[in-house]
Each structure stands twice: as C-alpha cells, then as structure tokens.
Coordinates of C-alpha atoms in Angstrom, one line a residue:
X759 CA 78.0 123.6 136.7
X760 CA 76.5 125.4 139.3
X761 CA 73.0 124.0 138.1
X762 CA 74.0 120.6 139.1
X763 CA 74.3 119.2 142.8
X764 CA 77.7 119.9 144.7
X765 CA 78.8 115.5 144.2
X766 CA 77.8 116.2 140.6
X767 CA 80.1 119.0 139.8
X768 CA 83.5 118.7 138.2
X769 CA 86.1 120.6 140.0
X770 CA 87.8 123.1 138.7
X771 CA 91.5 121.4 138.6
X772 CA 90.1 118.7 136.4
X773 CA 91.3 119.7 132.7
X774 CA 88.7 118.0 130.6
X775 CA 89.4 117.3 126.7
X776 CA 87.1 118.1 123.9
X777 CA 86.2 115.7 121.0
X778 CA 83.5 114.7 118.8
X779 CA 81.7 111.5 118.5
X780 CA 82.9 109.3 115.9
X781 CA 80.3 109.2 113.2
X782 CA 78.9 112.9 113.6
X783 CA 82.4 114.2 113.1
X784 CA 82.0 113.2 109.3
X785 CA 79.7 116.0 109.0
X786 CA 82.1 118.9 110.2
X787 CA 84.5 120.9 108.6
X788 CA 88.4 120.0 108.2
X789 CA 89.1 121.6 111.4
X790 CA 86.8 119.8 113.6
X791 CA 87.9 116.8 111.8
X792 CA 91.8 117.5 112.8
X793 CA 91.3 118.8 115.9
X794 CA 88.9 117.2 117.8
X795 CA 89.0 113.5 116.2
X796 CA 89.2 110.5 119.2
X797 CA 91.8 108.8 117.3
X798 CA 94.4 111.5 117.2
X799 CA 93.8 112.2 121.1
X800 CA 96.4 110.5 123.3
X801 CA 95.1 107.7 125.3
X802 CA 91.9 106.8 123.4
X803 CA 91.0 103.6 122.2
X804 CA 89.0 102.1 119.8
X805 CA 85.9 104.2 120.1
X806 CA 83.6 106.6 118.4
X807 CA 82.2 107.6 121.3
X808 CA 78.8 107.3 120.2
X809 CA 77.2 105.2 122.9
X810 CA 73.9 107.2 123.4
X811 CA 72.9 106.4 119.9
X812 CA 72.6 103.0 120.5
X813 CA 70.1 103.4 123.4
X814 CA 68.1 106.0 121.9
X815 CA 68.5 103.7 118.5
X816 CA 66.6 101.2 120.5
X817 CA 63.6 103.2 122.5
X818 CA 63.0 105.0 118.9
X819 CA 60.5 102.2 118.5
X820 CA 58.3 103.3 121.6
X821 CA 57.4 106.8 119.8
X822 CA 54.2 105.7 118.3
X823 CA 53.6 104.6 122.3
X824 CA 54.6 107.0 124.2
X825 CA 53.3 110.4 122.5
X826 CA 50.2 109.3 123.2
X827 CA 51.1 109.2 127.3
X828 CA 50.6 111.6 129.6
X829 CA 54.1 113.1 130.9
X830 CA 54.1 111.0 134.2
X831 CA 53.6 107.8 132.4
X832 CA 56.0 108.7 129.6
X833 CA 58.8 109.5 132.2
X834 CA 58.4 106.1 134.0
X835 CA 57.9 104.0 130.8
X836 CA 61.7 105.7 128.8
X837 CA 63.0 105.0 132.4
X838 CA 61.9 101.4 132.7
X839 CA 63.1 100.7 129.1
X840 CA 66.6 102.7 129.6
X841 CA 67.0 100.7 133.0
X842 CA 66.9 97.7 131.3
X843 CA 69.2 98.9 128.5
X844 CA 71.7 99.7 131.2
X845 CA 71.7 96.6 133.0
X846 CA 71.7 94.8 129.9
X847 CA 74.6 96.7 129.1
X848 CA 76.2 95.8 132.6
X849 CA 75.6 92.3 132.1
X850 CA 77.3 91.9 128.7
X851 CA 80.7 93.8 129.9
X852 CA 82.3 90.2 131.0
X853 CA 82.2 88.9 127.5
X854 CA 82.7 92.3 125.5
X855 CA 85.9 93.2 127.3
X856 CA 86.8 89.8 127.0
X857 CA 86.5 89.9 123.8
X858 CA 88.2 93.3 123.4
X859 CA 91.3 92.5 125.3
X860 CA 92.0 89.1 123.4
X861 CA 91.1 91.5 119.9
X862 CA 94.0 94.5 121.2
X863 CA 96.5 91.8 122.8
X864 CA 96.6 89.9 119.0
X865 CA 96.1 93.6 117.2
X866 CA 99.0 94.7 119.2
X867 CA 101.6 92.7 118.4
X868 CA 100.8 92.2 114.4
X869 CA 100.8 96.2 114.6
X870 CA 104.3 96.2 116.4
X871 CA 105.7 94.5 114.1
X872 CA 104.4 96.2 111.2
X873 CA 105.3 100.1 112.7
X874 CA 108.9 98.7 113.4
X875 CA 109.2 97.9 109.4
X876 CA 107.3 101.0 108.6
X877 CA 109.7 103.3 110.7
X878 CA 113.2 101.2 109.3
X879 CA 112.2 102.8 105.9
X880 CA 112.4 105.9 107.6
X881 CA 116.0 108.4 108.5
X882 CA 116.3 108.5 111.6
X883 CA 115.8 112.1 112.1
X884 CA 112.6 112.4 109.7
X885 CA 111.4 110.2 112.7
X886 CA 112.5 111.9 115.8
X887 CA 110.8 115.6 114.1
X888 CA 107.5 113.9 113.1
X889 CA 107.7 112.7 117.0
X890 CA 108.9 116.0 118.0
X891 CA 105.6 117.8 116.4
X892 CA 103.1 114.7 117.7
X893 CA 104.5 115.6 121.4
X894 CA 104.2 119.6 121.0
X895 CA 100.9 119.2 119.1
X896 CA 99.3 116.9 122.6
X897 CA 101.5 119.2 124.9
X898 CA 99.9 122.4 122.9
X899 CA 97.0 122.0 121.0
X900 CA 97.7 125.4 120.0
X901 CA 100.7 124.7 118.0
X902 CA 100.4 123.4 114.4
X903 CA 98.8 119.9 113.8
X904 CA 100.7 117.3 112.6
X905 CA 97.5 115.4 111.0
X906 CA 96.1 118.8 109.5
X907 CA 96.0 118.3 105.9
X908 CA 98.7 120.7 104.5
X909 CA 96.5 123.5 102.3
X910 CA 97.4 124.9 98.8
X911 CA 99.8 127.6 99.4
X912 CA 100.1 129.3 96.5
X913 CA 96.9 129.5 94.2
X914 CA 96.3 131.4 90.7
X915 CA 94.8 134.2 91.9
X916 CA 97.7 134.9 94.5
X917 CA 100.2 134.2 91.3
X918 CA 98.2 137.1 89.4
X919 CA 98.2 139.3 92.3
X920 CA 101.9 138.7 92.4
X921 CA 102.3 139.5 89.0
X922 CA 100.1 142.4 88.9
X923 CA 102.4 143.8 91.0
X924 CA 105.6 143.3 89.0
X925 CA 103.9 144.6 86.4
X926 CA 103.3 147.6 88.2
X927 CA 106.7 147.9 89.8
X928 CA 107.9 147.6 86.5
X929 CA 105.4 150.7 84.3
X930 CA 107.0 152.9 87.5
X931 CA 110.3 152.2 86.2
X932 CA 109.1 153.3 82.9
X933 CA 109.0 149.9 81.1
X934 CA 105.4 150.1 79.5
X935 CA 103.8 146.5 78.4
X936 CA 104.2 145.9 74.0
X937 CA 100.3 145.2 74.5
X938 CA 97.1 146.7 75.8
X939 CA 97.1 143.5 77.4
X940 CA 99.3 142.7 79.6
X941 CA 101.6 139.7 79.6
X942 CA 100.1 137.9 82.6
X943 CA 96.8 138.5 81.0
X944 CA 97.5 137.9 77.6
X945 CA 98.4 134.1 79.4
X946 CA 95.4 134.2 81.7
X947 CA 92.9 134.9 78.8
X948 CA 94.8 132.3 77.1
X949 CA 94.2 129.4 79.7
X950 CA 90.5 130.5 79.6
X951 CA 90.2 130.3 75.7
X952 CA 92.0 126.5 76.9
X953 CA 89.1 126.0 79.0
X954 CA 86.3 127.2 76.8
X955 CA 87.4 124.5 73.7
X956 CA 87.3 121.6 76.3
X957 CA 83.7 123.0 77.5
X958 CA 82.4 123.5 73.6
X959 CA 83.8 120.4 72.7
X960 CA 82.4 118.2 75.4
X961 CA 78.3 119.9 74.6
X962 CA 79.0 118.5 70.7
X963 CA 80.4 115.0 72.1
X964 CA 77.6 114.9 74.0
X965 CA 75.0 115.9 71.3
X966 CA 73.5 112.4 70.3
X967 CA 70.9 111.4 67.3
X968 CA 69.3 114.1 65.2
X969 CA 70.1 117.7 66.6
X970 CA 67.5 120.3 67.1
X971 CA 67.4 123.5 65.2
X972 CA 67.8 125.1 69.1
X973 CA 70.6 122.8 69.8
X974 CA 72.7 123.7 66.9
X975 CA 71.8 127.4 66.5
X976 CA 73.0 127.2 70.8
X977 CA 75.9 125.6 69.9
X978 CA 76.8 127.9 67.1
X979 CA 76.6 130.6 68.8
X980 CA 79.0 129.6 71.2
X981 CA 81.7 128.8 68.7
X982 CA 81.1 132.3 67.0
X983 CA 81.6 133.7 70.7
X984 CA 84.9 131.5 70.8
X985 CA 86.0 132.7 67.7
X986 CA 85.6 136.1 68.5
X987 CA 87.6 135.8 71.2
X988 CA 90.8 133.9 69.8
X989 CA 90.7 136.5 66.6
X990 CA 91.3 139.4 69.3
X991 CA 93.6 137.4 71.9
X992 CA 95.7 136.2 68.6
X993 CA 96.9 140.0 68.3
X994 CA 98.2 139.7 71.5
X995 CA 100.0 136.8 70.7
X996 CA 101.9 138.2 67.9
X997 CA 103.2 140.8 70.0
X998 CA 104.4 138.6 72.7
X999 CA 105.5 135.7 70.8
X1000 CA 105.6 136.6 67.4
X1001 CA 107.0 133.4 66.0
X1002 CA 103.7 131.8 66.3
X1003 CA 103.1 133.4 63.0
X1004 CA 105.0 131.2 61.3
X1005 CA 103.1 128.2 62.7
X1006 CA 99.9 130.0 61.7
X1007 CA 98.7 130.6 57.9
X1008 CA 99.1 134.2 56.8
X1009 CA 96.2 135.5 54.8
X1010 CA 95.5 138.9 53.4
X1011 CA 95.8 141.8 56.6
X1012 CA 91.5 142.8 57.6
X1013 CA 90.4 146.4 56.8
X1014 CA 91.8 148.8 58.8
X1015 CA 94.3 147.0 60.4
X1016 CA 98.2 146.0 60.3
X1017 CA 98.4 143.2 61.8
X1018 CA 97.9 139.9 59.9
X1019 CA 95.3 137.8 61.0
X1020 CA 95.4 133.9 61.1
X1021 CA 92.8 132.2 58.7
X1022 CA 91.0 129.0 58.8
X1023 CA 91.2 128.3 55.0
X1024 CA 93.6 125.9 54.6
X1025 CA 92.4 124.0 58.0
X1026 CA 90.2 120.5 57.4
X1027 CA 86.9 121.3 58.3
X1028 CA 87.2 119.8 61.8
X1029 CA 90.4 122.0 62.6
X1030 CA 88.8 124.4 61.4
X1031 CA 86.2 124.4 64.3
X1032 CA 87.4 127.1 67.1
X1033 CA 87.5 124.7 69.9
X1034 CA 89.7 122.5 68.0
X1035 CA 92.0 125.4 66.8
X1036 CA 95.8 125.3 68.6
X1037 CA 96.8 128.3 70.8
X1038 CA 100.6 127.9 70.6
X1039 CA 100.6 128.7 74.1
X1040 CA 104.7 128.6 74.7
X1041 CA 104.4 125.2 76.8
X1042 CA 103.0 124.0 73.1
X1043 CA 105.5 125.4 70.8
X1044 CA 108.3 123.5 69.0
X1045 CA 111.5 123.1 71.0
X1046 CA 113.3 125.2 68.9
X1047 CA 111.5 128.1 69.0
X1048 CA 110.9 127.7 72.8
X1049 CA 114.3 127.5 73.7
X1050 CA 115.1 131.1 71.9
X1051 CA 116.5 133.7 74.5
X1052 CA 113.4 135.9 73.9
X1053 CA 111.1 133.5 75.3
X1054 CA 112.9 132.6 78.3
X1055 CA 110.8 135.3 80.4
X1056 CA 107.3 134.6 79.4
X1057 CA 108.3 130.9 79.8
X1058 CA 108.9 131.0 82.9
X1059 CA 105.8 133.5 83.6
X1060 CA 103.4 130.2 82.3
X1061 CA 105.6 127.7 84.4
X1062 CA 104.7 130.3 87.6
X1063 CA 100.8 130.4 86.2
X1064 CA 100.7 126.2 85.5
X1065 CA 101.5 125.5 88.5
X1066 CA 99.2 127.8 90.5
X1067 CA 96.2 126.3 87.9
X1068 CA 97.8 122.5 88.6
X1069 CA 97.2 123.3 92.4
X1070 CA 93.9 125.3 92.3
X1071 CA 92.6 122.1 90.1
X1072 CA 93.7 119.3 92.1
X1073 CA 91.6 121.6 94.9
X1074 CA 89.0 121.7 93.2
X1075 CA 89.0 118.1 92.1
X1076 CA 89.0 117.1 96.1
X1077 CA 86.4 119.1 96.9
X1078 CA 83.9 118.0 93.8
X1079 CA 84.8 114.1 94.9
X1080 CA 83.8 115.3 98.6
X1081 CA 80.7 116.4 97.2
X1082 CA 79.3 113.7 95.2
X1083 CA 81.1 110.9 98.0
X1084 CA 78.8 112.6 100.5
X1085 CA 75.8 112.7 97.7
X1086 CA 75.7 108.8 97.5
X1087 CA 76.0 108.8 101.3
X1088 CA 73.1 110.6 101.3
X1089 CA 71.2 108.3 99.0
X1090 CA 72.7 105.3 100.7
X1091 CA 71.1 106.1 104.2
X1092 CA 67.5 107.8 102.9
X1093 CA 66.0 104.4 101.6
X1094 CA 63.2 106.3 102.0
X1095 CA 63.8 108.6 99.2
X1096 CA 63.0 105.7 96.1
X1097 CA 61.3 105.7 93.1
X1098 CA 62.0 107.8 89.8
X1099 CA 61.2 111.3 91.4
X1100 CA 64.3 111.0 94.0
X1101 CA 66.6 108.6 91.9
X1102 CA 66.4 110.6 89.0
X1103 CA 66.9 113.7 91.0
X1104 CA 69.7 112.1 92.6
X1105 CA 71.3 111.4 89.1
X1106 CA 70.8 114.9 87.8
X1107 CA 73.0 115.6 90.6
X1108 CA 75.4 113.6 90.2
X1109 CA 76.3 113.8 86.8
X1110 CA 76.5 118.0 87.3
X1111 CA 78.9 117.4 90.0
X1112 CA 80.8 115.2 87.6
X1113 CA 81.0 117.0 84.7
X1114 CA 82.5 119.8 87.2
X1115 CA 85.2 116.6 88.6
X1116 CA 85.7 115.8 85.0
X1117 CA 86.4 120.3 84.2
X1118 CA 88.4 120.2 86.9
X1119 CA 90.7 117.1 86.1
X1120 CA 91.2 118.6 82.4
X1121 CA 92.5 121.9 83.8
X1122 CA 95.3 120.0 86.3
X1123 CA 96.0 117.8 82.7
X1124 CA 96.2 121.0 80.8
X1125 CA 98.6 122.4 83.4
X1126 CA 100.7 118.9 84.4
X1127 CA 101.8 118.7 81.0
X1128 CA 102.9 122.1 80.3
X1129 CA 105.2 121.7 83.0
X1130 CA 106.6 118.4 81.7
X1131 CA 107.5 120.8 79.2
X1132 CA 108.1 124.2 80.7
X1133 CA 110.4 122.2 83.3
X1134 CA 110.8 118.6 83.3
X1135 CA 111.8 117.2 86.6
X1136 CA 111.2 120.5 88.6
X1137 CA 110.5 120.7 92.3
X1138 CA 106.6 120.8 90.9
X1139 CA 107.1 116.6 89.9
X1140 CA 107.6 115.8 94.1
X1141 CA 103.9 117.0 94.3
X1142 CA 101.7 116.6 90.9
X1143 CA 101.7 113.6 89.0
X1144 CA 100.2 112.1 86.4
X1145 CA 96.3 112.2 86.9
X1146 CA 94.5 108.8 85.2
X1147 CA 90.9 108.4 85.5
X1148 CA 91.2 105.5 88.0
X1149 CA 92.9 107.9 90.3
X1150 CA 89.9 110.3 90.6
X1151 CA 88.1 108.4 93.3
X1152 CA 87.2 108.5 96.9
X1153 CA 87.4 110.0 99.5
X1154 CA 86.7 106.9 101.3
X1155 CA 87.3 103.2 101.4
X1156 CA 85.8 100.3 100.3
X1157 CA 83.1 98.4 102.6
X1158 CA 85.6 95.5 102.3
X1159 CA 88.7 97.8 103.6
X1160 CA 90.1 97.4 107.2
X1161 CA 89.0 99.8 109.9
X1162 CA 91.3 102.5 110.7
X1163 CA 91.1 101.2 114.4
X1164 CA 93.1 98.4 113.2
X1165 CA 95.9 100.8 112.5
X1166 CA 96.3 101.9 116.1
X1167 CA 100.0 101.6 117.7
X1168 CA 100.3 98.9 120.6
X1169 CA 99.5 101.8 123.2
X1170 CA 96.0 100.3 122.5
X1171 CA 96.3 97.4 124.8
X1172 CA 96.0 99.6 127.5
X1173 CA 92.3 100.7 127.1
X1174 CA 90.8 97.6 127.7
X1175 CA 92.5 96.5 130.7
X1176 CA 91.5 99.7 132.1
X1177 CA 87.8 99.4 130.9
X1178 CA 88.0 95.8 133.4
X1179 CA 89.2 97.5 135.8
X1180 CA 86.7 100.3 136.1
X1181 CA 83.7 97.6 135.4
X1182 CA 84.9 95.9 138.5
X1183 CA 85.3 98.9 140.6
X1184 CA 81.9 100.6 139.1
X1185 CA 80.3 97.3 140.4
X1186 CA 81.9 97.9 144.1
X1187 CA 80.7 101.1 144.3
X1188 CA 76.8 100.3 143.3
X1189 CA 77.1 97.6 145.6
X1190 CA 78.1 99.8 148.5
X1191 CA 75.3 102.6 146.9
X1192 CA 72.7 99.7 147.4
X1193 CA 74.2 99.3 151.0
X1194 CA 73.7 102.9 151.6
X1195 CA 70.0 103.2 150.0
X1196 CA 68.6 100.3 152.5
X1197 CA 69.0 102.9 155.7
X1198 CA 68.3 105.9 154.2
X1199 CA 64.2 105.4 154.9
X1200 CA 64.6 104.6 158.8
X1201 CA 60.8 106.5 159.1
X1202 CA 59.0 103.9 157.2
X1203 CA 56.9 101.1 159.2
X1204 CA 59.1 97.9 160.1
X1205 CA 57.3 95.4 157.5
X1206 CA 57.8 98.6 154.4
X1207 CA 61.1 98.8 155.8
X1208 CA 62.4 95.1 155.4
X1209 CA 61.1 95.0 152.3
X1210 CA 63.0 98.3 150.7
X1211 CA 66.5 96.9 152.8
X1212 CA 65.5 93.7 151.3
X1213 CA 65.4 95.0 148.1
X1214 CA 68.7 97.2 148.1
X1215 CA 70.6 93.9 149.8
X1216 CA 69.5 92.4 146.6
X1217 CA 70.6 94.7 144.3
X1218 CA 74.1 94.8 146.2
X1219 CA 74.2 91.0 145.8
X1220 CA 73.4 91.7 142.2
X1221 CA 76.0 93.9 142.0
X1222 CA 78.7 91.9 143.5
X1223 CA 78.0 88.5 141.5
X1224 CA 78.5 90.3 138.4
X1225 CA 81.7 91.5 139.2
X1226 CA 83.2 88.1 140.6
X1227 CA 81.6 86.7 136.9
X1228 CA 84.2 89.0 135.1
X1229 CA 86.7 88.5 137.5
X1230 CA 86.2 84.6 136.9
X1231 CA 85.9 85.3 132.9
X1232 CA 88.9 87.7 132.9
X1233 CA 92.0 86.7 134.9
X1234 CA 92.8 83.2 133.4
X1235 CA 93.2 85.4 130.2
X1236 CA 95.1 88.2 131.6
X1237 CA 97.3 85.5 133.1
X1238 CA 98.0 83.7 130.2
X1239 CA 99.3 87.0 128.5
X1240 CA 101.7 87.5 131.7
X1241 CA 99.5 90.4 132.9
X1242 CA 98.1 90.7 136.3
X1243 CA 95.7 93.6 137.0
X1244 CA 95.6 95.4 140.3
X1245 CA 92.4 93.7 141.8
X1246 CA 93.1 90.1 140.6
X1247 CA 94.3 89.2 144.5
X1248 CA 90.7 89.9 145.4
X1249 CA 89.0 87.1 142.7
X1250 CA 91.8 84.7 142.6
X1251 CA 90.2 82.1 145.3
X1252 CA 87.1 82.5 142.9
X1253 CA 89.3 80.9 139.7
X1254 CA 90.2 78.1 141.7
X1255 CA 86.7 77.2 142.1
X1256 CA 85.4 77.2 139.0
X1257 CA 83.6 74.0 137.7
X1258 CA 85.0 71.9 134.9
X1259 CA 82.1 72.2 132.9
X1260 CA 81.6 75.9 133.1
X1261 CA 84.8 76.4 132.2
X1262 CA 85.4 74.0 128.9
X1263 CA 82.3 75.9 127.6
X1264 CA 83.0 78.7 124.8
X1265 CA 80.9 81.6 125.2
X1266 CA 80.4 81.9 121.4
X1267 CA 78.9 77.7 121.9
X1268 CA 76.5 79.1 124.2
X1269 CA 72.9 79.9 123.8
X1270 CA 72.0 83.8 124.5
X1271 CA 68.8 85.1 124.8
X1272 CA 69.2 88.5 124.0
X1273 CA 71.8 89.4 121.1
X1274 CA 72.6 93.2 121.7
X1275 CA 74.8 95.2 119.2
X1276 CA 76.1 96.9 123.4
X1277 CA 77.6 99.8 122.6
X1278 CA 78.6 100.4 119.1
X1279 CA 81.6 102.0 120.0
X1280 CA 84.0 100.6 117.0
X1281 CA 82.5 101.2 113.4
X1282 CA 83.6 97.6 112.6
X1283 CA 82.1 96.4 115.8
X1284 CA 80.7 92.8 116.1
X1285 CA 77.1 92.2 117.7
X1286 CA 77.6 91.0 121.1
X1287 CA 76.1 88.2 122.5
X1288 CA 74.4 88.6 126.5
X1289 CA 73.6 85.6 128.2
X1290 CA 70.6 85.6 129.9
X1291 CA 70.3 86.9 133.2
X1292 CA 69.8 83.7 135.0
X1293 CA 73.1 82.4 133.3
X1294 CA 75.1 85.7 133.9
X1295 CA 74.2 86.1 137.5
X1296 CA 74.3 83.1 140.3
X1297 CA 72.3 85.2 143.0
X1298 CA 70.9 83.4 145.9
X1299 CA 67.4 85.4 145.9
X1300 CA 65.3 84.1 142.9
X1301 CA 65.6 86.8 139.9
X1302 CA 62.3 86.0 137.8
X1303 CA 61.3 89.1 137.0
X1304 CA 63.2 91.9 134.7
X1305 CA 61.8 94.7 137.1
X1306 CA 63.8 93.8 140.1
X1307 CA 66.8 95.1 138.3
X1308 CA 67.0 98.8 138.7
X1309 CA 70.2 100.1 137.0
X1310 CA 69.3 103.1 136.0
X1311 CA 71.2 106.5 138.3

C-alpha cells in the first residue's frame, strides 16, 4: 500500500475479506470453492463480483484499433471509451436498483416462507448446532466449514493398511495365515479378478460385425491371462472357504498337486468363458453356508473391504462426472473449436472418461450389493444407496433450473437498499469533487479559467440531477413497502413535484437508446435498459455531446 497515495491507502484497522469472483471460482479447487465463495460470506448479496468483465467484455472490440496506436493515443482512446462505460453505468443505477429492490422485497418474503417450512421439518436442536457451526465458522474462518463437502473417511487402501496390521499383530502372537496369501489379499485379489470379468466382458460386448484376427487373438489372450489368474487364486479359496468346493465341479487333482482344481467341462460354453465364471466370493454364497460359524470372520473382513470399495467408487464416480461436466463446458464456450478434427476429438474424450464413470459405477454396484447381503440395514444404508443409471449425472443444473441467488434467506433485502444509498451519497461526493476541481487552477488566464469552473459546475450539476432522478424513482417504492431510507427527508419535496405524466409512465414502456447488460453481477441477470442521457438527466446547460461527461477517477 505504500505505492499508492496517502487518501488512497487502506488503513490498517480495516479488516478486509477475501473472496473470488463468481464465475472464475468454478475453475478452483474444492477449497477455494468453500472458503472463499460470495454466497457463503455474511452480508453479500446477489453478486458474482465480476463487474470488470463486463467493461473489458465491451472495449475487447477496440483491439484491432488500438494496437495499431501509439501509447499516448491508446491511453486516451481506453479512457474515453471506459468514461463512457462508467457514466453509462451511473445513469442506469435508478432503474437497476429499482429493479433489484422490488426483485429482493418479492424474493424475500416467498423465501421466508419457504425456510420457515423447511426448518419445521427440522428438531429443534439439529437447528440451533447447524446455526452454532454457521456463527463459529463467520466468527472463525479457521474453524471447520459448515458448507465443506464432508470427504471419504475411510478408503480401501486405509482398510488394507488396517488390516495389514492385524495381520501382523496377529503372526507376532504366533497365529500364521492357512495361505501364502493372506486373507485380506486373498479378498483383494478377489475384487480385482471382479473387476477384470466386467472389463473383458465389456471389450467383447463392444466388438461389433466381423472380428479381426488381431482383435480376437487380443481378446484371447486376455481371457488366458484371466484364467490364469482365477486357477491360482481358486487355491486360495479352498483354503479359506472350503465349501465353495462343493459349489464348484471336482475333476481329476493336476500333476504334482493335492489340491483339486475346479474344471470348466460341465459349464455351457458361455459359462465356461473366465469373465463369466462365478467367484463365490462369501457376499455370493448360499445363505446356508454363509451363515456357518466359520465364516463369520472373513464375512465380516469383505463387509469392512465393500464398504471402503463402495466409498472409493462413489469418489471416483464424482470426480469422472466433474471431468466430462467441465469437458462439454469446454466445448460449449470454444465455438471456435468446430468441424470433425475438434468434435471428433472431443468425443474420443468423452467416451474414455465414460467408460471410466461407467468402471467406476460397476465397482460401487459390485460392493452395494454385497452389503445388502453381508449386512442388510447396516449403518452403510444411511450413506450408499442404490445407484441407477439416471442417477449418474451432473454436477450441475439444468439451463432451465433456478439460480442459486434465488435461494438466499430474506437478509437479502438489505443489499439493495444499501446499494441506493451509496449511489446517492457517491453522487454527493462527485458533486462536491467537481466543486473542488473548479478552483484548483487559480493560475490560469480569466477567460481559460471560466471555462474549466464552468465545466466542473456542470459536472456537479450533472452529478446532482442524477441523484434527485433516483431519489424521485426510489422513495414512492420504498414507501410503499413501509421503508424509509436515511436520506429520503432530503428528496421528499422532489416526489411531490413530479408530473402526472412522468409518473404514469413504466420504464419497461419507455424507449431506451442504449440497452446495456450494466454490470452482470447475478448469473441470471436481465439486460438493463438506460434511457438516454437527455431523458435520464434534466440539466439546465445543454448536454449534446457524449464528451462533456467525464466519469472516469
């Protein structure tokens, strides 16, 4: 601060808040998106806090112009353009607040209504903690943040880690595993071998027509891998749960082994496929032979694993969905980026992203209905359901969907009659800078001199008419909703004198000039319309020309 001049500089009592602007927060991580959001901080309104965008949105045209300009000419030509930005800006805050106060007053009452009927629904208590943490959280923005997603606590590999060590806790007691494998890994490896049939399963769906020699000698070679695989964990099985062998055809023992092997001979030829071959995991075993006593431990050691895989999947599932959401968001704003080079580009994309979605959504499947099984009705039902297709959507709304703004509690009524107020006293004070301007040049010869006092009266005057036009435009509103601002003692001989006419007249009836999108502030915003200068402003000097107004700091 100490670049800037001494009236420019905050002081150093003044506690100043952090946030990010509305529309680039989207591209921040979770944290920036929890802690530094406008519409969790107290006393904000309807904003995204974007408001430079819209003036640089509208000199992005003069580019082409002004790269060619040498830096003088540059400077003035951005100035003269952003001066007339701001003062249309200036101009259109009688009808925008207007607007915005009549939009909160109706907003606020619908949405009283509605948070009463929400909160009856809830104890009392749940209420008064969830208000307890929204106090600490503004008092503290240390402490932990109500709106903060909650994260996956407990995920598979913590669960194996967990394991590993009661394994080991338990080979220091003496207590040796039946298996080279362990039991944790012997159900591990199984869940894999679970994954690896969906993934062969889903290449042969997807194999359409006549098959290459290459596509079927790729494809065998994979289910010989899988094969492979389920003939060695399959020994582990039988030691762990060796009543699976009765589920499981008992051929002939290999060479130079004891333990008999299951065999595919009696399987139809499409069982007999390894990615369509059962596992008799114990979440898939007959009820009769789950509920022996000897199976009660490594029960409960899948229940443990399921629902660390049910959690890492549902993760996982977010996070691909935040991937391709952002993908077509991409697309959406790059029009630039047609024809078949991009758009097929963009669709190899997206379908790898949702075969991932689509992996991810069989895994929480897999694991949701093992614990149906494993433990119907468990503390796991309050936070995984049932995942249908239809649900795997988002993030996001629909275009059609109602802003969040519309959502805000009745606090929001606030914000606008304090945005009048400070238009009204902004006005006083450039009115009074004018003032201050016109004898700051007492050097200058008489005739240069009348003419620059001439010119700051004028834009004092300027000033001061557009103040007394929101005044006008504003109280009979404020009145009418049994409000009366601090400064409406000031304007109140002005209301009296309206005209008839000017007053039956809708602003929405009337014929603007210039329609302005002002501010872009709400992401829902409406254009808004700005009379023409003329119209907005009775001033007694004559105001033909735009360059007389000189808004700009």
């Amino acid at each position: 601060m100490l670049e800037f001049p001494e009236h420019m500089r905050i002081p150093d009592t003044t506690q100043v808040d952090v946030a990010i602007p509305g529309w680039h927060i989207n591209g921040h991580g979770e944290k920036c998106r929890t802690n530094f959001n406008l519409a969790y901080m107290e006393g904000a309104g309807r904003t995204v806090g974007e408001d430079i965008e819209t003036t640089w949105a509208g000199t992005n045209s003069l580019a082409p112009s002004v790269r060619e300009m040498a830096p003088a000419a540059r400077h003035d030509t951005l100035n003269d353009h952003w001066n007339g930005w701001n003062f249309r800006k200036v101009v259109g805050f009688r009808t925008l607040f207007f607007k915005r106060f009549n939009d909160a007053y109706n907003m606020s009452a619908k949405q009283t209504g509605v948070f009463n009927q929400l909160s009856t629904t809830f104890p009392p208590a749940t209420i008064k903690k969830w208000e307890s943490v929204i106090t600490t959280w503004e008092a503290n923005p240390k402490a932990r943040n109500p709106y903060a997603e909650p994260a996956s606590t407990t995920t598979l590999q913590d669960v194996r880690l967990a394991l590993a060590k009661e394994e080991a806790a338990e080979v220091a007691l003496g207590n040796l595993p039946r298996h080279k494998m362990s039991l944790s890994a012997f159900l591990i490896a199984g869940f894999e071998l679970e994954d690896s049939q969906y993934l062969i399963r889903r290449e042969a769906s997807q194999m359409k027509g006549n098959k290459t020699s290459k596509q079927l000698a790729d494809l065998q070679e994979k289910r010989n891998a899988l094969h492979r695989l389920l003939q060695n964990w399959r020994e582990a099985q039988l030691v762990y749960t060796p009543h699976v062998a009765l589920l499981l055809s008992r051929p002939p023992s290999a060479p130079n082994t004891t333990t008999p092997l299951p065999s595919s001979s009696t399987l139809s030829p499409s069982e007999a496929l390894p990615e369509n071959m059962p596992l008799f995991l114990p979440s898939s075993l007959p009820v009769h032979i789950r509920a022996l006593p000897e199976l009660k431990a490594i029960c409960q050691l899948e229940r443990r694993l399921r629902e660390a895989q049910a959690e890492d999947a549902l993760a996982e599932v977010r996070r691909q969905r935040r991937v391709i959401q952002g993908l077509w968001l991409f697309k959406r704003l790059n029009v630039s980026g047609t024809g078949n080079r991009p758009n097929t580009k963009m669709i190899t994309l997206y379908k790898c992203f949702n075969k991932k979605t689509e992996r991810a959504a069989e895994k929480y499947r897999s694991a949701w209905r093992a614990l149906c099984v494993l433990n119907p009705g468990g503390s796991w039902s309050t936070r995984f359901k049932e995942l249908k297709k239809e649900d795997i959507s988002g993030p996001g709304k629909d275009a059609d969907d109602t802003s969040n703004s519309r959502y805000l509690p009745s606090w929001i009524l606030l914000v606008p009659r304090e945005e009048m107020r400070r238009v009204i006293v902004y006005l006083r004070w450039k009115a009074d800078w004018w003032r201050e301007r016109s004898a700051l040049r007492g050097h200058l010869d008489t005739s240069i001199l009348s003419g620059v006092s001439g010119y700051a009266h004028k834009q004092a005057s300027i000033c001061l008419r557009i103040a007394e036009r929101c005044a006008v435009h504003w109280l009979p509103q404020l009145e009418n909703k049994g409000l009366k601002p601090v400064w409406a003692a000031d304007y109140a001989h002005l209301v009296n004198r309206v005209s008839v006419s000017e007053t039956g007249v809708d602003d929405t009836e009337r014929s603007e000039d210039v329609v302005l999108e002002l501010d872009g502030e709400c992401e829902d915003e409406d254009s808004i319309d700005v009379e023409g200068y003329e119209d907005g402003i009775n001033v007694e000097a004559d105001v033909d020309d735009d360059d007389d107004f000189d808004f700009g700091d």
